[in-house]
Short mmCIF file of C-alpha atoms and ligand atoms in Angstrom, two decimals:
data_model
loop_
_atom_site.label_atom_id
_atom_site.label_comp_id
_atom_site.label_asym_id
_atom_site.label_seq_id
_atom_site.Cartn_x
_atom_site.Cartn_y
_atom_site.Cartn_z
CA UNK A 1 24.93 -43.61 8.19
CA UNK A 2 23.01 -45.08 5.35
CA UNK A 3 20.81 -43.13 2.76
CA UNK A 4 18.06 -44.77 4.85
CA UNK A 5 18.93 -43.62 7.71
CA UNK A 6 19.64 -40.18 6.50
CA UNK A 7 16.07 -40.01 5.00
CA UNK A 8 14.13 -40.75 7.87
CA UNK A 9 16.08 -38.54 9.83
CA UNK A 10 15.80 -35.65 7.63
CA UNK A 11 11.65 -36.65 7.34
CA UNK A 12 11.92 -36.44 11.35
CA UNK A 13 13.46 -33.31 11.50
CA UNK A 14 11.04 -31.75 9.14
CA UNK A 15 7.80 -33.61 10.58
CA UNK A 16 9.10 -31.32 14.05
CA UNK A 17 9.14 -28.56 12.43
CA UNK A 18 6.33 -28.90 10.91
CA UNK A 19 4.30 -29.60 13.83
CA UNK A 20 5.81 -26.18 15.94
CA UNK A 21 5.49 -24.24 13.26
CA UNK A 22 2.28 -22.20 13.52
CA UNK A 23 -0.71 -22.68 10.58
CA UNK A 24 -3.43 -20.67 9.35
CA UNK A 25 -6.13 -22.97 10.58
CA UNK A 26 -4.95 -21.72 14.56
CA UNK A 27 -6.40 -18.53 13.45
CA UNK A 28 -3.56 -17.13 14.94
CA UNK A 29 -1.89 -15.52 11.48
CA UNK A 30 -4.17 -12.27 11.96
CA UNK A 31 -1.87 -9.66 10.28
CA UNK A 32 -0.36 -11.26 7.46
CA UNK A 33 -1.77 -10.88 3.87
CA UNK A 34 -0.90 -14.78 3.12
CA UNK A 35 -3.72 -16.97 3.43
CA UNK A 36 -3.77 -21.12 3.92
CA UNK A 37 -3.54 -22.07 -0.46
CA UNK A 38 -6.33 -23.94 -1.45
CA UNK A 39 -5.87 -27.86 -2.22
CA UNK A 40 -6.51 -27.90 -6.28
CA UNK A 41 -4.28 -24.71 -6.13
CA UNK A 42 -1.87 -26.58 -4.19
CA UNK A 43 -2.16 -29.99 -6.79
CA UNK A 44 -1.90 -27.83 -9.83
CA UNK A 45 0.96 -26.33 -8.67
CA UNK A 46 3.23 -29.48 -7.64
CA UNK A 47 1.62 -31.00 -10.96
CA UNK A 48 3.36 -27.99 -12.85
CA UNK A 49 6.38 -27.80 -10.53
CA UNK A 50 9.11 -28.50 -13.23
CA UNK A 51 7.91 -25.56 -15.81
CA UNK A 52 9.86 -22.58 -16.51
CA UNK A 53 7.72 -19.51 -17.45
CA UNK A 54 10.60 -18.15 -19.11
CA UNK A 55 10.60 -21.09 -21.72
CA UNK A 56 7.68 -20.72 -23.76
CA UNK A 57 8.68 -22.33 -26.63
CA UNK A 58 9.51 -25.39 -24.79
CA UNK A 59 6.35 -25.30 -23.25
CA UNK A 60 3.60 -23.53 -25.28
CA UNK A 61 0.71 -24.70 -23.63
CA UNK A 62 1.57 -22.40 -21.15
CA UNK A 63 0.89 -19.43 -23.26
CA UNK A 64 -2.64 -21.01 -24.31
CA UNK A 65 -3.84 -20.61 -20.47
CA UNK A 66 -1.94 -17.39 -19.81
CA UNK A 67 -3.88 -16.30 -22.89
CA UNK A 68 -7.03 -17.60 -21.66
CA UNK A 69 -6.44 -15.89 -18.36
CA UNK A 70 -5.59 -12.37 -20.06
CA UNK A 71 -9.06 -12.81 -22.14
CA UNK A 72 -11.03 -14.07 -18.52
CA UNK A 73 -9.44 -11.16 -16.79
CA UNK A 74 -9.91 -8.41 -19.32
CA UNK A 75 -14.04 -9.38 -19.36
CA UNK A 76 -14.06 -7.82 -15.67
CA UNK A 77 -11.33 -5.37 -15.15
CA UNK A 78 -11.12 -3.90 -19.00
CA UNK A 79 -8.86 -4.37 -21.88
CA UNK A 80 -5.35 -5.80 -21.06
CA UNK A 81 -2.67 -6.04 -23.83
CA UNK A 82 -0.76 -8.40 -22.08
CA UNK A 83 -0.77 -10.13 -19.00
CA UNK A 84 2.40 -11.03 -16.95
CA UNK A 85 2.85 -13.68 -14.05
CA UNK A 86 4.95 -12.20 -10.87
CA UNK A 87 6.24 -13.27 -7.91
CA UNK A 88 4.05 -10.63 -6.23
CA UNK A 89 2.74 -7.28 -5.98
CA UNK A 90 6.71 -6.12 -5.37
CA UNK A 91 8.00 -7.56 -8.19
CA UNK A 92 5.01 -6.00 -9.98
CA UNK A 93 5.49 -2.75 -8.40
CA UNK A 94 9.16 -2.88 -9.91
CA UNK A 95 8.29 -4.36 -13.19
CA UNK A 96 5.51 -1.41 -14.12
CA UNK A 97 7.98 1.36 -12.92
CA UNK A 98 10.83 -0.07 -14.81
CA UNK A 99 8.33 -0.07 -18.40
CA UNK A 100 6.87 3.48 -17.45
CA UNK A 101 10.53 4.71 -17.59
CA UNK A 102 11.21 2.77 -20.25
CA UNK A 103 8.24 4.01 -22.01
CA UNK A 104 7.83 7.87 -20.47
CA UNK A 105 12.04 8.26 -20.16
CA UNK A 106 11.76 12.01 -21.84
CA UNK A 107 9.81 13.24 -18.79
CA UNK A 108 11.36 14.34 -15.41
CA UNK A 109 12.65 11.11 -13.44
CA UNK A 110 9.86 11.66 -10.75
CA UNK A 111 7.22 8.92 -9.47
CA UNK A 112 5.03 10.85 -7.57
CA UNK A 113 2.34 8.59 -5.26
CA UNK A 114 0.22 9.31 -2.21
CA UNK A 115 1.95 8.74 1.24
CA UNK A 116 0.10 5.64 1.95
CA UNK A 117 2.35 4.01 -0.80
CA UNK A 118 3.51 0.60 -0.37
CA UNK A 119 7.48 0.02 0.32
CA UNK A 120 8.17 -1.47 -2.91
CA UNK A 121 7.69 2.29 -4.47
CA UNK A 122 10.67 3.42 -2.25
CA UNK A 123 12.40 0.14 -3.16
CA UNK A 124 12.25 0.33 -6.65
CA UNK A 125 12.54 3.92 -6.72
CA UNK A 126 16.20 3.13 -4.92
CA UNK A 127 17.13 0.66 -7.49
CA UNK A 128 16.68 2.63 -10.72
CA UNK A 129 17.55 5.73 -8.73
CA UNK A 130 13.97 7.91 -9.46
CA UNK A 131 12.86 10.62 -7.13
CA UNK A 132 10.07 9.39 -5.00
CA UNK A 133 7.86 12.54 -3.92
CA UNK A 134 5.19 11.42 -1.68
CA UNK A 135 1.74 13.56 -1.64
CA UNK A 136 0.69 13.68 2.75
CA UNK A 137 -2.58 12.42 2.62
CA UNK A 138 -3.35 11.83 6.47
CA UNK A 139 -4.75 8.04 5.76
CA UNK A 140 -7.17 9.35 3.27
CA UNK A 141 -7.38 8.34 -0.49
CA UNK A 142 -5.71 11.25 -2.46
CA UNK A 143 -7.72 14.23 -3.68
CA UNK A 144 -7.09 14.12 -7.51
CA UNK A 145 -6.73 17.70 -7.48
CA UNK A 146 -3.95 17.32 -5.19
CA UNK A 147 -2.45 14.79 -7.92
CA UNK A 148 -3.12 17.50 -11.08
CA UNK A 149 -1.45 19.83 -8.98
CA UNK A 150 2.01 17.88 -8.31
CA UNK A 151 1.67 16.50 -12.28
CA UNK A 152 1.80 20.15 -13.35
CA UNK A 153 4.51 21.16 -10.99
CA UNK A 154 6.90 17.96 -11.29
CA UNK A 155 6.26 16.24 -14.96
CA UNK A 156 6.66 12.81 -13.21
CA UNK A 157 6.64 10.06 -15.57
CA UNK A 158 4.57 8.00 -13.56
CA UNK A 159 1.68 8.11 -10.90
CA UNK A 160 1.21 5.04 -8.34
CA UNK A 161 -1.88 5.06 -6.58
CA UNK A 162 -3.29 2.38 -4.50
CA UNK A 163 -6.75 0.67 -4.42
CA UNK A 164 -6.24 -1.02 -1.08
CA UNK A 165 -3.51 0.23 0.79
CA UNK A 166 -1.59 -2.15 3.11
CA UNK A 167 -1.84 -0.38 6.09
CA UNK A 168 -5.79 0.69 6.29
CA UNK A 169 -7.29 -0.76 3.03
CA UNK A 170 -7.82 3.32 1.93
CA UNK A 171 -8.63 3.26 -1.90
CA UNK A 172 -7.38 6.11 -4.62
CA UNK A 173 -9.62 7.41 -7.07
CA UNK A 174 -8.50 5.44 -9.74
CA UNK A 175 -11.21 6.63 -12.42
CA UNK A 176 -10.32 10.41 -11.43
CA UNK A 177 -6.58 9.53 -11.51
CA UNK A 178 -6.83 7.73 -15.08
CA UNK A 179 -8.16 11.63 -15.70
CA UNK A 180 -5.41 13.26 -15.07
CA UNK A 181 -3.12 10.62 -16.46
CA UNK A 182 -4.57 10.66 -19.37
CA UNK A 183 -4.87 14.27 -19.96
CA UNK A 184 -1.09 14.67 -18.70
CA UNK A 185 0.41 11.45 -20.77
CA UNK A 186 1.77 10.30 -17.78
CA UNK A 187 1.91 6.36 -16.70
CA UNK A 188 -0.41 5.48 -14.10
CA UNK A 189 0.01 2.29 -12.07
CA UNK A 190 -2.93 0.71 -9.68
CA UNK A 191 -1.31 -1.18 -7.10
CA UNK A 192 -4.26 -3.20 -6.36
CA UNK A 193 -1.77 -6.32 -4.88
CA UNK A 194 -4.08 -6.88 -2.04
CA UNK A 195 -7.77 -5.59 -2.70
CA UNK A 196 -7.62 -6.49 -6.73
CA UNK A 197 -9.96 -9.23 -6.36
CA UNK A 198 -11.97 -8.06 -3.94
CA UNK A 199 -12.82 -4.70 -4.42
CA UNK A 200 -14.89 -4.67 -7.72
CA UNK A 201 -17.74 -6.90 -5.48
CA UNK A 202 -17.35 -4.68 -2.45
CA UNK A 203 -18.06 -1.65 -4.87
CA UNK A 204 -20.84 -3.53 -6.44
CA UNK A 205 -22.72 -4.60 -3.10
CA UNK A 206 -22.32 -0.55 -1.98
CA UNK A 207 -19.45 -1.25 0.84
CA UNK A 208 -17.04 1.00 -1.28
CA UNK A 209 -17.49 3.98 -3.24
CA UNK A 210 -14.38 3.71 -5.69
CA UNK A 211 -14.13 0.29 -8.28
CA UNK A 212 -10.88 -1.38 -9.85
CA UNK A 213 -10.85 -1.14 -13.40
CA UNK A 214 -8.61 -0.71 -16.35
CA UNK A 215 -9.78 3.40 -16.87
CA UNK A 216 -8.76 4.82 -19.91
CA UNK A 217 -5.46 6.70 -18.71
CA UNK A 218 -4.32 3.58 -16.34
CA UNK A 219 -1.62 2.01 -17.93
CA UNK A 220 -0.66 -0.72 -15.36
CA UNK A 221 -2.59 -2.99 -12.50
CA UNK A 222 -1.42 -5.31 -10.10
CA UNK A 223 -3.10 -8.17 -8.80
CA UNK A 224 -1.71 -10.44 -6.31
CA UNK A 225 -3.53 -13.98 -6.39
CA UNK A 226 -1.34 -15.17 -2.80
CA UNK A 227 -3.44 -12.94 -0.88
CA UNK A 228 -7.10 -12.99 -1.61
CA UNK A 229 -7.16 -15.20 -4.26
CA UNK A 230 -5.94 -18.24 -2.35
CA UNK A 231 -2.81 -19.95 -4.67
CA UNK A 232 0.54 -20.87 -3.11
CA UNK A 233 3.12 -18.32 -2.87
CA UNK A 234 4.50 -16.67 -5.26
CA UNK A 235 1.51 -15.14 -7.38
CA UNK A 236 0.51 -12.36 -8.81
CA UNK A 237 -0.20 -10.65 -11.95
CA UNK A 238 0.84 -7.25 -13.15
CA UNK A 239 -1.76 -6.43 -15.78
CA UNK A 240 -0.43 -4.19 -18.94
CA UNK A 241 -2.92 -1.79 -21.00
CA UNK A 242 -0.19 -1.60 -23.90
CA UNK A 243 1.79 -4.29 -25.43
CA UNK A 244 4.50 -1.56 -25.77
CA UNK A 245 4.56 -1.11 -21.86
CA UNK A 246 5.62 -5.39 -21.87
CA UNK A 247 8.13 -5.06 -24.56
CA UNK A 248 10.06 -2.51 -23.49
CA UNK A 249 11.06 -4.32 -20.52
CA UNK A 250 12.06 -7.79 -22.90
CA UNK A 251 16.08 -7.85 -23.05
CA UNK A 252 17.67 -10.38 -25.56
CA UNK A 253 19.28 -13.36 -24.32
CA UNK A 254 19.72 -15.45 -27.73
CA UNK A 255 21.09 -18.99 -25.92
CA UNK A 256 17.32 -19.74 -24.97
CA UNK A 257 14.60 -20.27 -27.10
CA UNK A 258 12.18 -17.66 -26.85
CA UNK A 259 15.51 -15.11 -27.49
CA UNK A 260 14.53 -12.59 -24.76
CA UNK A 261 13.69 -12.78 -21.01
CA UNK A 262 10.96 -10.42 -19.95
CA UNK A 263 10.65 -8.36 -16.53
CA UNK A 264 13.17 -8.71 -13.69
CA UNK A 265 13.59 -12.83 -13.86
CA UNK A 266 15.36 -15.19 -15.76
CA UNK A 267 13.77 -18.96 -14.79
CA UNK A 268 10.34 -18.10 -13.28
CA UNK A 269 7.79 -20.62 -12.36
CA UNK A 270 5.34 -21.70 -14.68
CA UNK A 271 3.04 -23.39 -11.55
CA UNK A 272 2.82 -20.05 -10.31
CA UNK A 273 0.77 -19.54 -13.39
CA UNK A 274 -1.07 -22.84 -13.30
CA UNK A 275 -2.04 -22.21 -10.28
CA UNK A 276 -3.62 -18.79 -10.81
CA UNK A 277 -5.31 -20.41 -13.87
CA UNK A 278 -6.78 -23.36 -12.28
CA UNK A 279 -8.48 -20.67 -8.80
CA UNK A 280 -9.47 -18.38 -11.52
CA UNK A 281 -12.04 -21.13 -13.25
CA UNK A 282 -12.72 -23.57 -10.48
CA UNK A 283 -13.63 -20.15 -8.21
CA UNK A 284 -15.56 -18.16 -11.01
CA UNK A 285 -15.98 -14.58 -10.70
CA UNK A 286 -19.32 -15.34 -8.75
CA UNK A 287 -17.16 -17.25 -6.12
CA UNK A 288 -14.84 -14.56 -5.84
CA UNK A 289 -17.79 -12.41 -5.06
CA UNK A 290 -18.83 -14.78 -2.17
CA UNK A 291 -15.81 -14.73 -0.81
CA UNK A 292 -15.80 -10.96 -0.36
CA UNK A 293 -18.91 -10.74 0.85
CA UNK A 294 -17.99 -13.19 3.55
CA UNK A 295 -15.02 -11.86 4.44
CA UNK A 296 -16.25 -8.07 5.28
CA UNK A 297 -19.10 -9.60 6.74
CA UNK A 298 -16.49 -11.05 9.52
CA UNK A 299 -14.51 -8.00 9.17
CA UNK A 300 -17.40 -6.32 10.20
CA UNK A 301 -17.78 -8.49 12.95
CA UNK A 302 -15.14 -8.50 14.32
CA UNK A 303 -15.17 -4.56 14.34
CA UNK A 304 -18.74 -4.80 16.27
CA UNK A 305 -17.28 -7.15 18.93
CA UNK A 306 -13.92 -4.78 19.55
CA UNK A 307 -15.90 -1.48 19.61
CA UNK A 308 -17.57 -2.99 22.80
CA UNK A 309 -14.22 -3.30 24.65
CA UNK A 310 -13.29 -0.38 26.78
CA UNK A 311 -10.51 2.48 25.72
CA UNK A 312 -10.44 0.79 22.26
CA UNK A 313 -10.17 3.32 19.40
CA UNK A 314 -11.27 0.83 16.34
CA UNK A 315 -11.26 2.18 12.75
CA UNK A 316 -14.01 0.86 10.60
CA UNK A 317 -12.78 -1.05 8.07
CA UNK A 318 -13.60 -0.16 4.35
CA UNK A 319 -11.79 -3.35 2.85
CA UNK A 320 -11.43 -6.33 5.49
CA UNK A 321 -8.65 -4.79 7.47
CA UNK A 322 -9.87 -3.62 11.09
CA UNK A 323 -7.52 -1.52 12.98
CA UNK A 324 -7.41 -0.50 16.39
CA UNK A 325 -4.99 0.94 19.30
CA UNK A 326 -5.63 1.47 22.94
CA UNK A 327 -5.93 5.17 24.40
CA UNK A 328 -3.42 4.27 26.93
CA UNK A 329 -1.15 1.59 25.94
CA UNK A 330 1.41 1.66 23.41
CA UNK A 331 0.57 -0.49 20.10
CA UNK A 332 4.04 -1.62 20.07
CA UNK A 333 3.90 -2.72 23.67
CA UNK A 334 0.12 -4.22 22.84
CA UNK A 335 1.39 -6.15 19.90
CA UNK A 336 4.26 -7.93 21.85
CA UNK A 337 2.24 -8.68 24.22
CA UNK A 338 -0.36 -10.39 22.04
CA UNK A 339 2.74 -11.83 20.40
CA UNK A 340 3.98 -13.72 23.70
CA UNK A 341 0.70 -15.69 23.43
CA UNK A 342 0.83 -16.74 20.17
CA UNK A 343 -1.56 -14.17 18.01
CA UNK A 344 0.49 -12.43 15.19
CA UNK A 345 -0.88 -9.14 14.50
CA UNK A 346 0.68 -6.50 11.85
CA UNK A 347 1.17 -2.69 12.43
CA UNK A 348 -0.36 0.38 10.89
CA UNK A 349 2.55 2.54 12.09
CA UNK A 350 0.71 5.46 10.53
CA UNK A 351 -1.77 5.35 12.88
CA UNK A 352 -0.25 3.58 15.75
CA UNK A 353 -2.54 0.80 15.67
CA UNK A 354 -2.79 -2.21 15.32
CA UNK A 355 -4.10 -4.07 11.63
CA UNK A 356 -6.10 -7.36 11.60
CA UNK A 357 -7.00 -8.21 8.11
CA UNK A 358 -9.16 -10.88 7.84
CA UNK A 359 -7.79 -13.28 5.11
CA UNK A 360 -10.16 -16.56 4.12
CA UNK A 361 -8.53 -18.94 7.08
CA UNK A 362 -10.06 -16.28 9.61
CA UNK A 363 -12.99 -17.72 10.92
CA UNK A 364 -16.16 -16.03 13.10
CA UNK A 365 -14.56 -18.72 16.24
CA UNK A 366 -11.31 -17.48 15.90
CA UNK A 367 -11.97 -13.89 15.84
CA UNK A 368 -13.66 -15.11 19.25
CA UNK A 369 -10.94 -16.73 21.11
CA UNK A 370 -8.75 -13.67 19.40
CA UNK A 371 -10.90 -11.62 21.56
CA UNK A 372 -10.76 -13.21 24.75
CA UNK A 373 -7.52 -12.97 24.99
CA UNK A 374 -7.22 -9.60 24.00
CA UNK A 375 -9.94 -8.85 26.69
CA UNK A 376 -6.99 -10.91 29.15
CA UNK A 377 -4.49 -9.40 27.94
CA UNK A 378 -6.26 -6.32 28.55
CA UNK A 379 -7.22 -7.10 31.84
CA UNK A 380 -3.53 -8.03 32.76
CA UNK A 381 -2.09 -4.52 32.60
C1 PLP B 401 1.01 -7.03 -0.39
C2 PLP B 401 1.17 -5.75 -1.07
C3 PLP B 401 2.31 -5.46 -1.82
C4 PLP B 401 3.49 -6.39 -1.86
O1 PLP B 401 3.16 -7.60 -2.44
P1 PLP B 401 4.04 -8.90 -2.18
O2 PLP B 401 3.21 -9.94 -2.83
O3 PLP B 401 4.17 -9.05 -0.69
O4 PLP B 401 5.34 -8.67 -2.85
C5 PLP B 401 2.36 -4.28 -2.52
N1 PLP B 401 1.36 -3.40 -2.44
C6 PLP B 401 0.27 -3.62 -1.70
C7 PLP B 401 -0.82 -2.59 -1.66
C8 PLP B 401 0.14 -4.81 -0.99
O5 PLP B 401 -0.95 -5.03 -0.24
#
């Protein structure tokens, strides 16, 4: 077989895959956080495909933007000391426990975090072998004086809390939380990987009652820019009060240039970076704030048009995530169902329901036809 050949049967193959694979623009992909990457995000990043993030001496125009970023991003969420590109809010999730032990070590090796934590918590928790102890909240943002409480008993040396948890969009007190962090010198992180650039325009237009912001006592935030803020995967940034709380975490490595690798990666990718850059200016802060308003206003309607289906129980969303279960059916048993024709829903295991969220491909006509055949699948049983 000649190269030839071999290329257009490779192309082939992948055009057929392609083509079955399923796409955001079905409006199928109703559970998943990922979203359908905007075009320019999409051109920066193949235009920046080659860089290494690691190498920033080879490439030092990289640090201009990632400065320029830091200084964009600290004019809305507060002062940030240094800013650090991630694969994603896990990563992140790792990377700020791994510099508040690095930073709080003398304290008991205890993370303590409301029940609605994300996984990563557990994960990372696992990997540098820290005691995870998990406040029961029942699906309801924590009660800081529940938080003062297990500070005083357990000297953790560090607090995760979430502003937008994964399962039901709940969101901690962070500005009560920075409190208590401060007071107690413990590390606070804000996992804010999926509502960080939404919720500071839902909590200015009244549809939440707690804001995102770098309180004095936070020490760490997470944003990921894959979900909501519309850049290829991977992105996200893990935003750092302290310079100390980045250093920590540097670890020499004297063959490359810069002498040190940073976080959890060696060779990271710098268009992961570009990327973010390039959404962050050509969206603007005020186009960020359109698209939130946009996308509870569907959230909101598709929570109107599932409330009038019989035996629903729908819970009303505070960020857009709607979830809902059936009185009689299983969600498990619901969800496979749903799955058989084509509509890929997530779980909220916590409250056996099921989880839309409604990411920028969801449009009003697809939250239609997702309801007609949720009315026939309804119908079926
Ligand atoms: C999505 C999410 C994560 C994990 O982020 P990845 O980008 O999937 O690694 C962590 N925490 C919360 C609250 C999330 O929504």
């Amino acid at each position: 077989m000649s190269n030839m050949d071999r290329l257009i049967e490779v192309i082939a193959k992948l055009n057929t895959l392609y083509n079955s694979i399923v796409k955001h623009d079905s409006g199928r992909i109703l559970g998943s956080m990922t979203t359908k990457p905007h075009p320019l995000a999409i051109y920066s990043y193949l235009l920046f495909i080659h860089t290494n993030l690691a190498d920033t001496v080879m490439y030092p125009e990289l640090i201009d933007l990632k400065n320029e970023l830091q200084k964009d991003l600290s004019k809305y969420y507060g002062e940030i000391s240094e800013l650090m590109v991630t694969t994603g809010g896990t990563e992140s999730n790792f990377t700020a426990i791994l510099s508040a032990w690095k930073n709080r070590g003398f304290r008991e090796k205890i993370v303590i975090a409301p029940d609605t934590v994300h996984v990563s918590i557990d994960k990372t928790c696992d990997i540098i072998d820290c005691r995870l102890i998990k406040i029961p909240v029942g699906n309801k943002p924590v009660e800081p004086d529940i938080v003062e409480e297990y500070v005083r008993k357990y000297n953790p040396f560090a607090i995760v809390i979430t502003a937008g948890t994964t399962e039901r969009g709940l969101i901690d007190p962070v500005k009560a939380v920075a409190e208590i962090a401060e007071d107690s010198g413990t590390y606070l992180h804000v996992d804010a990987a999926y509502g960080g650039l939404i919720i500071p325009h839902l909590y200015k237009h009244g549809y939440v009652n707690q804001d995102l912001y770098m309180y004095d006592g936070v020490s760490s935030i997470t944003i990921d820019f894959h979900k909501n803020g519309l850049t290829p995967i991977p992105s996200s940034v893990l935003l750092f009060r302290e310079k100390e709380f980045y250093e920590k975490i540097c670890y020499n490595a004297e063959y490359i240039l810069t002498n040190k690798y940073c976080g959890l990666l060696g060779t990271r990718p710098g268009a992961s970076l570009v990327s973010i850059w390039t959404m962050w200016k050509y969206t603007d802060w005020n186009g960020y704030e359109k698209l939130a308003m946009d996308l509870i206003s569907k959230a909101y309607y598709l929570y109107d048009k599932l409330i009038e289906i019989p035996d629903l129980i729908v819970y009303k969303p505070i960020l857009p995530i709607v979830v809902f279960k059936h009185r009689k059916l299983n969600y498990k048993e619901l969800l496979l169902k749903l799955i058989e024709k084509k509509y890929y829903l997530y779980k909220s295991p916590s409250l056996e329901a099921l989880r839309i969220v409604v990411m920028p491909h969801v449009e009003k006509k697809h939250i239609d036809e997702f309801i007609e055949v949720l009315k026939e699948v309804l119908n079926s049983i």
